Coordinates of C-alpha atoms in Angstrom, one line a residue:
Chain A
M738 CA -8.2 -8.7 37.7
K739 CA -7.6 -12.4 37.3
R740 CA -7.0 -14.0 34.0
D741 CA -10.0 -16.6 32.7
N742 CA -7.8 -19.4 31.0
K743 CA -11.0 -20.2 29.1
M744 CA -11.4 -16.9 27.6
T745 CA -7.6 -16.4 26.8
V746 CA -7.8 -19.6 24.9
I747 CA -11.1 -18.6 23.2
F748 CA -10.0 -15.2 22.2
L749 CA -6.4 -15.9 21.0
T750 CA -6.9 -18.9 19.2
P751 CA -8.4 -17.6 16.0
A752 CA -5.8 -14.8 15.6
L753 CA -3.1 -17.4 16.2
L754 CA -4.5 -20.3 13.8
S755 CA -4.9 -17.6 11.2
F756 CA -1.4 -16.2 11.8
C757 CA -0.1 -20.0 11.5
L758 CA -2.3 -20.4 8.3
V759 CA -1.2 -17.5 6.1
F760 CA 2.0 -16.4 7.6
L761 CA 4.1 -19.1 9.6
Y762 CA 3.3 -22.2 7.5
P763 CA 3.6 -20.4 4.1
T764 CA 6.9 -18.7 5.0
I765 CA 8.5 -22.0 6.1
R766 CA 7.3 -23.8 2.9
T767 CA 8.6 -21.2 0.7
L768 CA 11.9 -21.3 2.4
F769 CA 12.2 -25.1 1.7
M770 CA 10.4 -24.9 -1.5
S771 CA 13.4 -22.5 -2.9
F772 CA 15.7 -25.5 -2.5
F773 CA 13.9 -27.7 -4.8
Y774 CA 12.6 -28.0 -8.5
V775 CA 9.0 -28.0 -8.2
R776 CA 7.5 -28.3 -11.6
T777 CA 4.0 -26.5 -10.8
V778 CA 3.2 -24.6 -7.6
T779 CA 0.2 -27.4 -6.8
D780 CA 2.9 -30.1 -6.9
N781 CA 3.1 -32.1 -3.4
L782 CA 6.1 -32.9 -1.5
G783 CA 6.5 -36.1 -3.2
K784 CA 7.1 -34.4 -6.6
W785 CA 9.8 -32.2 -5.4
E786 CA 13.3 -32.6 -6.6
F787 CA 16.1 -31.4 -4.5
V788 CA 18.5 -29.0 -6.1
G789 CA 20.4 -27.2 -3.6
I790 CA 21.1 -23.9 -4.4
G791 CA 20.3 -24.2 -8.1
N792 CA 17.3 -22.3 -8.3
Y793 CA 19.2 -19.2 -6.8
I794 CA 21.9 -19.8 -9.4
K795 CA 19.6 -20.0 -12.2
L796 CA 18.0 -16.7 -11.0
F797 CA 21.0 -14.8 -11.0
S798 CA 21.9 -16.3 -14.5
S799 CA 18.5 -14.9 -15.9
P800 CA 19.4 -11.4 -17.5
M801 CA 15.5 -10.6 -16.8
F802 CA 15.8 -11.3 -13.1
R803 CA 19.1 -9.3 -12.8
Q804 CA 17.4 -6.4 -14.6
S805 CA 14.5 -6.6 -12.0
L806 CA 16.9 -6.3 -9.0
V807 CA 18.4 -3.3 -10.7
N808 CA 15.2 -2.0 -11.2
I809 CA 13.8 -2.6 -7.7
F810 CA 17.2 -0.9 -6.5
N811 CA 16.8 2.3 -8.3
I812 CA 13.1 2.6 -7.3
W813 CA 14.1 2.1 -3.6
F814 CA 17.2 4.1 -3.6
W815 CA 16.6 7.1 -6.0
G816 CA 12.9 7.0 -5.4
G817 CA 13.4 6.8 -1.7
I818 CA 15.8 9.7 -1.6
A819 CA 13.3 11.8 -3.8
V820 CA 10.4 11.0 -1.7
F821 CA 12.1 11.5 1.6
L822 CA 13.4 14.8 0.8
V823 CA 10.1 16.1 -0.8
A824 CA 8.3 14.8 2.2
L825 CA 10.7 16.4 4.8
V826 CA 10.4 19.9 2.9
F827 CA 6.8 19.7 3.0
S828 CA 6.5 18.6 6.7
V829 CA 8.8 21.4 7.7
I830 CA 6.7 23.8 5.7
L831 CA 3.5 22.7 7.0
T832 CA 4.5 22.4 10.7
S833 CA 5.8 25.9 10.7
G834 CA 2.5 27.9 11.1
Y835 CA 1.1 27.7 7.7
K836 CA -2.6 28.6 7.0
G837 CA -4.4 25.6 5.6
K838 CA -2.4 22.9 7.2
S839 CA -4.9 20.2 7.4
F840 CA -6.3 20.9 3.8
Y841 CA -2.9 20.5 2.2
R842 CA -1.8 17.6 4.4
A843 CA -5.2 16.0 3.2
A844 CA -4.8 16.6 -0.4
I845 CA -1.2 15.4 -0.6
Y846 CA -2.2 12.2 1.2
L847 CA -5.1 11.6 -1.2
P848 CA -3.2 9.4 -3.7
N849 CA -2.7 6.9 -0.8
V850 CA -6.4 6.2 -0.4
V851 CA -7.1 5.8 -4.0
S852 CA -6.9 2.2 -5.7
A853 CA -3.2 2.0 -7.3
V854 CA -4.9 0.9 -10.6
A855 CA -7.0 4.1 -10.9
M856 CA -3.9 6.0 -10.0
A857 CA -1.7 4.5 -12.6
T858 CA -4.5 4.6 -15.3
M859 CA -4.7 8.4 -14.7
W860 CA -1.0 9.0 -15.1
I861 CA -0.6 6.5 -18.1
Q862 CA -3.9 7.2 -19.9
Y863 CA -4.0 11.3 -19.2
A864 CA -0.8 13.0 -17.6
F865 CA 1.8 11.0 -19.9
S866 CA -0.4 10.6 -23.1
S867 CA 1.4 12.2 -26.1
K868 CA -1.9 13.3 -27.9
Y869 CA -3.8 15.1 -25.3
G870 CA -1.8 14.6 -22.1
L871 CA -1.6 16.9 -19.2
F872 CA 2.4 17.3 -19.3
H873 CA 2.1 17.7 -23.3
S874 CA -0.5 20.4 -23.2
V875 CA 1.3 22.3 -20.2
F876 CA 4.7 22.4 -22.1
T877 CA 3.2 23.1 -25.2
F878 CA 1.4 26.1 -23.5
L879 CA 4.7 27.2 -22.3
G880 CA 6.2 27.1 -25.6
L881 CA 8.7 24.2 -24.6
E882 CA 8.3 22.2 -27.8
K883 CA 11.2 19.7 -26.7
A884 CA 9.8 19.0 -23.3
A885 CA 6.3 18.6 -25.0
A886 CA 7.7 16.1 -27.4
F887 CA 9.1 13.9 -24.5
Q888 CA 7.7 10.4 -24.9
W889 CA 7.0 9.5 -21.4
T890 CA 5.8 5.8 -22.1
S891 CA 8.2 5.1 -24.7
P892 CA 10.7 2.0 -23.6
D893 CA 13.7 4.3 -23.0
N894 CA 11.5 6.7 -20.5
Q895 CA 8.8 4.5 -19.0
F896 CA 10.9 3.5 -16.1
F897 CA 11.5 7.0 -15.2
A898 CA 7.8 7.7 -15.8
M899 CA 6.7 4.9 -13.6
T900 CA 8.8 5.8 -10.8
L901 CA 7.9 9.4 -10.9
A902 CA 4.3 8.8 -10.8
Y903 CA 4.7 5.9 -8.1
C904 CA 6.5 8.4 -5.9
F905 CA 4.3 11.4 -6.5
G906 CA 1.8 9.2 -4.5
M907 CA 3.9 7.9 -1.8
V908 CA 5.1 11.3 -0.6
G909 CA 1.7 11.9 1.3
Y910 CA 2.1 8.8 3.5
Y911 CA 5.8 10.1 4.5
V912 CA 4.3 13.9 4.9
L913 CA 2.0 12.5 7.4
I914 CA 4.4 10.6 9.3
F915 CA 7.1 13.2 9.3
M916 CA 4.6 15.9 10.4
A917 CA 3.4 13.7 13.3
G918 CA 7.1 13.3 14.4
I919 CA 7.9 17.0 14.1
E920 CA 4.9 18.0 16.0
K921 CA 5.9 15.8 19.0
I922 CA 9.1 17.8 19.3
P923 CA 8.3 20.6 21.9
V924 CA 7.8 24.1 20.7
D925 CA 10.3 25.7 23.3
Y926 CA 13.1 24.0 21.6
F927 CA 12.4 26.1 18.4
E928 CA 11.7 29.0 20.5
A929 CA 14.9 28.8 22.3
A930 CA 16.8 28.3 19.2
R931 CA 15.1 31.2 17.4
L932 CA 16.1 33.3 20.4
E933 CA 19.5 32.3 20.0
G934 CA 19.4 33.4 16.6
A935 CA 19.3 30.1 14.7
N936 CA 17.9 30.1 11.3
L937 CA 15.4 27.6 10.0
F938 CA 18.1 25.6 8.0
K939 CA 19.9 25.4 11.6
Q940 CA 16.8 24.6 13.5
F941 CA 16.1 21.6 10.9
T942 CA 19.8 20.2 11.2
K943 CA 20.2 20.8 14.8
I944 CA 16.8 20.2 16.4
T945 CA 14.5 18.5 14.1
M946 CA 16.7 15.9 12.3
P947 CA 18.4 14.6 15.5
L948 CA 15.1 14.5 17.2
M949 CA 13.5 12.5 14.4
R950 CA 15.8 9.7 14.1
G951 CA 13.2 7.1 15.3
V952 CA 10.8 8.4 12.8
I953 CA 13.1 8.3 10.1
K954 CA 14.5 4.8 10.9
S955 CA 10.9 3.1 11.0
S956 CA 10.0 5.1 7.8
I957 CA 13.3 3.7 6.0
V958 CA 11.9 0.0 6.9
M959 CA 8.4 0.8 6.0
W960 CA 9.8 2.3 2.4
S961 CA 11.6 -0.8 1.9
V962 CA 8.7 -3.2 2.8
T963 CA 6.7 -1.5 0.3
S964 CA 9.2 -0.8 -2.5
I965 CA 9.8 -4.7 -2.4
A966 CA 6.2 -5.4 -2.9
F967 CA 6.3 -2.9 -6.0
F968 CA 3.8 -4.9 -8.5
I969 CA 0.7 -3.0 -9.6
W970 CA 2.5 0.1 -11.3
S971 CA 4.9 -2.3 -13.4
M972 CA 1.8 -4.4 -14.4
M973 CA 0.1 -1.4 -15.4
F974 CA 2.9 0.3 -17.4
S975 CA 3.7 -3.0 -19.2
P976 CA 0.1 -4.5 -19.3
L977 CA 0.6 -7.4 -21.8
D978 CA 4.3 -8.6 -21.6
P979 CA 6.9 -8.1 -18.6
D980 CA 9.3 -5.7 -20.0
V981 CA 12.8 -5.0 -18.9
G982 CA 12.2 -1.5 -18.6
T983 CA 9.8 -2.1 -15.8
I984 CA 10.0 -5.5 -14.5
T985 CA 10.6 -5.9 -10.7
P986 CA 10.9 -9.2 -8.8
M987 CA 7.5 -9.4 -7.9
V988 CA 6.3 -9.1 -11.5
Y989 CA 9.0 -11.6 -12.7
M990 CA 7.9 -14.2 -10.1
Y991 CA 4.3 -13.8 -10.9
N992 CA 4.9 -14.5 -14.5
L993 CA 7.4 -17.4 -13.6
V994 CA 4.6 -19.1 -11.5
F995 CA 1.1 -18.0 -12.6
G996 CA 1.6 -16.0 -15.8
R997 CA 0.4 -16.8 -19.2
N998 CA 3.3 -14.7 -20.5
L999 CA 5.9 -16.9 -19.3
T1000 CA 9.4 -15.8 -19.9
P1001 CA 10.4 -17.6 -23.4
T1002 CA 14.1 -16.4 -23.1
D1003 CA 14.4 -18.6 -20.0
P1004 CA 12.8 -22.0 -20.6
R1005 CA 14.9 -23.7 -18.0
L1006 CA 13.1 -21.5 -15.0
L1007 CA 9.7 -22.7 -15.7
N1008 CA 9.9 -23.8 -12.1
A1009 CA 7.6 -22.9 -9.0
G1010 CA 10.9 -23.4 -6.9
A1011 CA 12.7 -20.5 -8.6
G1012 CA 9.7 -18.5 -7.7
A1013 CA 10.1 -19.5 -4.1
A1014 CA 13.6 -18.5 -4.3
V1015 CA 12.5 -14.9 -5.6
G1016 CA 10.3 -14.6 -2.2
V1017 CA 13.2 -15.8 -0.1
L1018 CA 15.6 -13.3 -1.7
M1019 CA 13.2 -10.4 -1.2
T1020 CA 12.7 -11.5 2.5
L1021 CA 16.4 -11.5 3.1
M1022 CA 16.6 -7.9 1.5
I1023 CA 14.1 -6.8 3.9
I1024 CA 15.8 -8.4 6.8
G1025 CA 19.1 -7.0 5.5
V1026 CA 17.8 -3.3 5.5
F1027 CA 16.2 -3.8 8.8
G1028 CA 19.7 -4.9 10.2
L1029 CA 21.6 -2.1 8.5
V1030 CA 19.1 0.7 9.6
N1031 CA 19.4 -0.3 13.3
F1032 CA 23.2 -0.4 12.9
L1033 CA 23.5 2.8 10.9
I1034 CA 20.9 5.1 13.0
R1035 CA 21.3 4.6 16.6
D1036 CA 18.0 5.7 18.3
K1037 CA 18.5 6.7 21.8
K1038 CA 15.5 6.7 24.0
L1039 CA 14.8 10.3 24.1
Q1040 CA 12.7 12.0 26.7
Y1041 CA 10.9 15.1 26.4
Chain B
M1050 CA 7.9 41.3 10.8
N1051 CA 4.3 39.8 9.9
R1052 CA 4.7 41.1 6.3
K1053 CA 8.0 39.7 6.1
Q1054 CA 7.2 36.4 7.3
T1055 CA 4.1 36.3 4.8
L1056 CA 6.4 37.2 2.0
G1057 CA 8.9 34.6 3.1
R1058 CA 6.3 31.8 2.9
L1059 CA 5.3 32.6 -0.7
P1060 CA 7.5 30.2 -2.2
G1061 CA 6.2 27.4 0.4
Y1062 CA 2.4 28.2 -0.6
A1063 CA 3.6 28.2 -4.2
V1064 CA 4.9 24.6 -4.1
L1065 CA 2.2 23.4 -2.1
N1066 CA -0.4 24.9 -4.3
L1067 CA 1.3 23.6 -7.6
W1068 CA 1.3 20.0 -6.1
V1069 CA -2.3 20.3 -4.9
L1070 CA -3.2 21.8 -8.3
F1071 CA -1.7 19.0 -10.2
T1072 CA -3.9 16.3 -8.3
I1073 CA -7.0 18.3 -8.7
V1074 CA -6.2 18.6 -12.6
L1075 CA -5.5 14.9 -12.8
V1076 CA -8.3 13.7 -11.2
G1077 CA -10.6 16.6 -12.6
W1078 CA -9.7 15.8 -16.0
I1079 CA -10.7 12.2 -15.6
V1080 CA -14.1 12.9 -14.2
L1081 CA -14.5 15.5 -17.4
A1082 CA -13.2 12.6 -19.8
S1083 CA -15.6 10.2 -18.3
L1084 CA -18.6 12.4 -19.4
S1085 CA -17.4 13.1 -22.7
T1086 CA -16.9 10.5 -25.9
T1087 CA -13.8 8.8 -26.7
R1088 CA -13.7 11.0 -30.0
E1089 CA -13.7 14.3 -28.1
I1090 CA -10.8 12.6 -25.8
F1091 CA -8.6 12.1 -28.5
T1092 CA -9.2 15.7 -30.2
N1093 CA -8.9 17.4 -26.7
T1094 CA -12.6 18.7 -27.0
L1095 CA -14.0 17.5 -23.7
L1096 CA -17.8 17.8 -23.1
Q1097 CA -18.5 19.6 -26.6
S1098 CA -21.5 17.3 -27.3
G1099 CA -22.8 17.6 -23.7
L1100 CA -22.8 15.3 -20.7
H1101 CA -22.5 11.6 -21.5
F1102 CA -23.7 9.8 -18.5
D1103 CA -24.2 6.7 -20.7
N1104 CA -20.3 6.2 -20.3
Y1105 CA -21.3 5.1 -16.9
I1106 CA -24.2 2.8 -17.9
K1107 CA -22.0 1.3 -20.5
A1108 CA -19.1 0.5 -17.9
I1109 CA -21.4 -0.8 -15.7
V1110 CA -23.4 -2.9 -18.0
N1111 CA -21.1 -4.0 -21.1
H1112 CA -17.9 -3.8 -19.4
N1113 CA -19.0 -5.9 -16.2
V1114 CA -17.8 -2.9 -13.6
G1115 CA -21.4 -3.4 -11.9
M1116 CA -20.5 -6.9 -11.1
Y1117 CA -16.8 -6.2 -10.2
F1118 CA -18.2 -3.3 -7.8
I1119 CA -20.8 -5.7 -6.0
N1120 CA -17.6 -8.4 -5.6
S1121 CA -15.7 -5.5 -4.2
M1122 CA -18.4 -4.8 -1.8
I1123 CA -18.9 -8.3 -0.7
Y1124 CA -15.2 -8.8 -0.2
T1125 CA -14.6 -5.4 1.7
F1126 CA -17.5 -5.6 4.0
A1127 CA -17.2 -9.2 4.8
A1128 CA -13.6 -9.1 5.4
S1129 CA -13.4 -5.9 7.4
F1130 CA -16.3 -7.3 9.6
G1131 CA -14.2 -10.5 10.2
I1132 CA -10.8 -8.9 10.7
I1133 CA -12.3 -7.1 13.8
V1134 CA -14.2 -10.3 15.2
I1135 CA -11.0 -12.2 15.2
S1136 CA -8.5 -9.2 16.1
A1137 CA -10.3 -7.3 18.9
P1138 CA -10.6 -10.2 21.3
A1139 CA -7.0 -11.5 20.7
S1140 CA -5.7 -7.8 20.8
Y1141 CA -7.7 -7.5 24.2
I1142 CA -6.0 -10.3 25.8
L1143 CA -2.5 -9.4 24.6
A1144 CA -3.0 -5.7 26.1
R1145 CA -4.7 -6.9 29.3
F1146 CA -3.0 -9.8 30.6
R1147 CA 0.6 -11.1 31.5
F1148 CA 1.4 -14.6 30.6
R1149 CA 4.1 -16.6 29.3
G1150 CA 4.5 -16.2 25.3
N1151 CA 2.5 -12.8 25.4
K1152 CA 5.4 -10.8 24.2
L1153 CA 6.4 -13.5 21.9
I1154 CA 3.0 -13.5 20.1
Q1155 CA 3.2 -9.7 19.8
S1156 CA 6.6 -9.9 18.1
L1157 CA 5.3 -12.6 15.8
F1158 CA 2.6 -10.5 14.8
V1159 CA 4.7 -7.3 14.3
G1160 CA 7.2 -9.4 12.4
S1161 CA 4.8 -10.6 10.1
L1162 CA 4.3 -6.8 8.8
G1163 CA 7.4 -7.1 7.2
I1164 CA 7.0 -10.4 5.5
P1165 CA 6.5 -9.5 1.6
Q1166 CA 3.3 -11.4 0.0
I1167 CA 5.5 -12.9 -2.5
M1168 CA 7.2 -14.9 0.4
I1169 CA 3.8 -16.6 1.2
I1170 CA 1.7 -16.4 -1.8
L1171 CA 3.0 -20.0 -3.3
P1172 CA 2.1 -22.3 -0.4
L1173 CA -1.3 -20.4 -0.2
F1174 CA -2.0 -21.1 -3.6
Y1175 CA -1.1 -24.8 -2.9
L1176 CA -3.4 -24.9 0.2
A1177 CA -6.4 -23.5 -1.7
S1178 CA -5.8 -25.9 -4.6
I1179 CA -5.6 -29.0 -2.5
M1180 CA -8.6 -27.8 -0.6
R1181 CA -10.2 -27.1 -4.0
M1182 CA -11.2 -23.6 -2.9
T1183 CA -9.7 -21.8 -5.8
N1184 CA -12.1 -19.4 -7.5
S1185 CA -14.4 -19.0 -4.8
R1186 CA -15.6 -15.8 -2.9
S1187 CA -15.2 -17.2 0.5
L1188 CA -11.4 -18.1 -0.2
L1189 CA -10.9 -14.6 -1.0
I1190 CA -12.7 -13.4 2.3
I1191 CA -10.7 -16.0 4.3
L1192 CA -7.4 -14.8 3.0
Y1193 CA -8.1 -11.1 3.5
I1194 CA -9.2 -11.9 7.0
C1195 CA -6.0 -13.6 7.9
L1196 CA -3.7 -11.6 6.3
N1197 CA -5.1 -8.3 8.0
V1198 CA -5.3 -9.8 11.5
P1199 CA -1.8 -9.2 12.6
F1200 CA -1.8 -5.5 11.7
T1201 CA -5.2 -5.1 13.3
V1202 CA -4.3 -6.8 16.6
F1203 CA -1.2 -4.7 16.9
F1204 CA -3.0 -1.4 15.9
L1205 CA -5.9 -2.3 18.7
L1206 CA -3.2 -2.9 21.6
S1207 CA -2.9 0.9 22.8
F1208 CA -6.7 1.2 22.7
F1209 CA -7.3 -1.7 25.1
A1210 CA -4.4 -1.0 27.3
T1211 CA -5.7 2.6 28.0
I1212 CA -9.1 1.0 29.1
P1213 CA -9.2 1.1 33.1
G1214 CA -9.6 -2.5 34.7
S1215 CA -12.0 -1.2 37.0
F1216 CA -14.7 -1.8 34.2
E1217 CA -14.1 -5.5 34.3
E1218 CA -14.2 -5.7 38.3
A1219 CA -17.6 -4.0 38.3
A1220 CA -18.9 -6.4 35.5
A1221 CA -17.5 -9.4 37.7
I1222 CA -19.3 -8.3 40.7
D1223 CA -22.5 -7.9 38.9
G1224 CA -22.3 -11.5 37.6
C1225 CA -21.3 -11.0 34.0
T1226 CA -19.0 -13.7 32.4
P1227 CA -15.5 -12.4 31.4
I1228 CA -16.3 -13.1 27.7
G1229 CA -19.6 -11.5 28.1
T1230 CA -18.0 -8.3 29.6
F1231 CA -15.5 -8.2 26.8
W1232 CA -18.3 -7.9 24.1
K1233 CA -20.9 -5.7 26.1
I1234 CA -18.4 -3.4 28.0
I1235 CA -14.9 -3.3 26.6
F1236 CA -15.7 -3.7 22.9
P1237 CA -17.9 -0.7 22.9
L1238 CA -15.4 1.4 24.8
A1239 CA -12.5 0.6 22.4
Q1240 CA -14.9 1.9 19.5
P1241 CA -12.8 5.0 18.4
G1242 CA -9.7 2.5 17.6
I1243 CA -12.1 0.0 16.1
I1244 CA -13.8 2.4 13.7
T1245 CA -10.4 3.8 12.7
V1246 CA -8.6 0.5 11.9
G1247 CA -12.0 -0.6 10.5
I1248 CA -11.9 2.0 8.0
F1249 CA -8.3 1.7 7.3
N1250 CA -8.6 -2.0 6.3
F1251 CA -11.7 -1.3 4.1
I1252 CA -9.4 1.1 2.1
V1253 CA -6.8 -1.3 2.1
L1254 CA -9.2 -4.2 0.9
W1255 CA -11.1 -1.9 -1.7
N1256 CA -7.7 -1.2 -3.3
E1257 CA -6.0 -4.9 -3.0
F1258 CA -4.8 -6.2 -6.2
F1259 CA -2.3 -8.9 -5.9
I1260 CA -4.1 -11.4 -4.0
A1261 CA -7.2 -10.9 -5.9
L1262 CA -5.5 -11.1 -9.3
I1263 CA -4.1 -14.7 -8.4
F1264 CA -7.1 -16.1 -6.5
A1265 CA -9.9 -14.5 -8.2
N1266 CA -9.4 -15.7 -12.0
T1267 CA -13.0 -15.9 -13.4
S1268 CA -14.6 -12.4 -14.4
E1269 CA -17.7 -13.4 -12.0
L1270 CA -15.2 -13.1 -9.0
R1271 CA -13.0 -10.1 -9.8
P1272 CA -13.0 -7.1 -7.6
L1273 CA -12.9 -3.8 -9.2
A1274 CA -9.2 -3.1 -9.1
V1275 CA -8.7 -6.5 -10.9
G1276 CA -11.7 -5.9 -13.3
L1277 CA -10.2 -2.4 -14.2
Y1278 CA -6.8 -3.8 -14.8
T1279 CA -8.2 -6.5 -17.3
M1280 CA -10.1 -3.5 -19.0
V1281 CA -7.2 -1.2 -19.4
Q1282 CA -5.4 -4.5 -20.8
S1283 CA -8.0 -5.0 -23.3
M1284 CA -8.3 -1.4 -24.2
R1285 CA -6.7 -1.6 -27.5
Y1286 CA -9.5 -4.1 -28.6
I1287 CA -12.4 -2.3 -26.8
G1288 CA -11.4 1.2 -27.9
D1289 CA -13.8 2.7 -25.5
W1290 CA -11.8 5.2 -23.6
A1291 CA -14.5 7.1 -22.0
G1292 CA -16.1 3.8 -20.5
M1293 CA -12.6 3.3 -19.3
F1294 CA -12.4 6.7 -17.5
A1295 CA -16.1 6.1 -16.2
A1296 CA -14.7 2.7 -14.6
V1297 CA -11.6 4.8 -13.1
I1298 CA -13.9 7.0 -11.4
I1299 CA -16.3 4.2 -10.1
V1300 CA -13.0 2.6 -8.6
F1301 CA -11.9 6.1 -7.1
V1302 CA -15.1 7.3 -5.7
P1303 CA -16.2 5.0 -2.9
T1304 CA -12.7 5.3 -0.9
F1305 CA -12.7 9.1 -1.9
L1306 CA -16.0 9.8 -0.5
L1307 CA -14.9 7.9 2.8
Y1308 CA -11.7 10.1 3.0
I1309 CA -13.4 13.3 2.4
F1310 CA -15.7 12.7 5.3
L1311 CA -13.3 10.9 7.7
S1312 CA -9.8 12.3 6.6
K1313 CA -8.9 13.2 10.3
R1314 CA -9.7 9.8 11.7
I1315 CA -7.7 8.2 8.9
I1316 CA -5.0 10.6 9.2
A1317 CA -4.8 10.2 12.9
G1318 CA -4.9 6.5 12.4
V1319 CA -2.1 6.4 9.9
T1320 CA 0.1 8.3 12.2
G1321 CA -1.0 6.4 15.2
G1322 CA -0.3 2.9 13.8
A1323 CA 3.3 4.1 12.6
I1324 CA 4.6 6.2 15.7
K1325 CA 4.6 4.0 18.6
E1326 CA 6.4 4.9 21.9

């Protein structure tokens, strides 16, 4: 069919305009802004003051920001390992002929369709509560006094509690993705391996994992993109002030630019340009992970 | 053999059941707590004085949850609709026709899925303030539409690609304009994809938090997620835990119901969107 030029323009323009408006223009402006001292975010270009990489230097000299980087790394790395391992185990189990596959899959995915604010409230106000909480009750019932007395939301433990609750919900998404990946592998491969006497573990390491490379690769990128945007859970665990135990770069930036709880320890940093620098750093991290994953995991185009 | 197999699967079932049971208890307890009094919650004696549906009325009226709910409805429906109106035609053009820049546009859209919101939020706030649009419902709807267009275009590509070109040819012979052909014939044919991505966007927008937190600053404009957050934040002054749990359930129920009825479709959509050839 011949392409109608008028239609092409009419159909494509709104989507392209919206892309330029909320992605292209803001990305470029944020990049520029990160090299300027900008007192408030609503200041126009005329009031910007060039400072070179000054904003970046100031950010890295702030203990709060450095802590937010450590936190986001721990969530990304340790949380990622935990989520991927659990999701792999679940998806291997569920694709090996268990009854009730769709029910389990749907139930494990459920937290992903629920508002994170609601999920976090359930965890903080119920599961982790030291008065009537779920863990408290279960451990008391089991006679594990020490475990029952564990203060989940105390400053020392809240990072662990937050990561645990977050990862619990994230597992479901990767179970879905991994299951779809495994189900695309032809059954004959597993049958042939079984006839040759390969056990489940051998089948997993020799067939499933190598053929899932592409899926794992895109999942790591996906996990990185969502981890960088870690925000709601941190805000829920420290609802009043940003806290060293739970702060992430996005929360740091929010408080720096929009927050009423401006970090009093860093008055030099009250600057929207520094907020822009946080955004640039996070974007660079995503690009870095993307490059690294593409370099480390070679994904040959497989035909089956 | 069969018996051995069943026995071998017991640990697997145990882990799965424990995981699911935890989710059910977590949500179930909140439901019960939302029907108890705050006193009962703290003394671990849920429902002792019967069902307290008035918690919901208190949440809806006293804690503004009713208004937040209506806001969420407005944002979610208007934006979900707008996203499709803009994305479907663009996706159709990109899937159907070869022209210079087609691949570039597609990669720009895919690339934008990796841009964190933190990278774009400051200029958006600047734009909104110089256009004097902060604190308006339309601003939030426009942002929600624009932010979700790339994903939706990308998602719909494969659905438009599979519709045979003979439909357009037949319509052209009958004298239908290309634009008319798209809305009357092609758009309905792509319905499975459009409904799936529509539900998906609905859930994402219903739960959206960051953009709303920044752009809906006054209480009259807040959607449910932000409303619940501010409620939790001020809980130490309000002290109405039962009302808070009722609010949690009010946030929880709409997407949960959608999920119960449409889980197959949603799950197929998630895996279809993430695993592409």
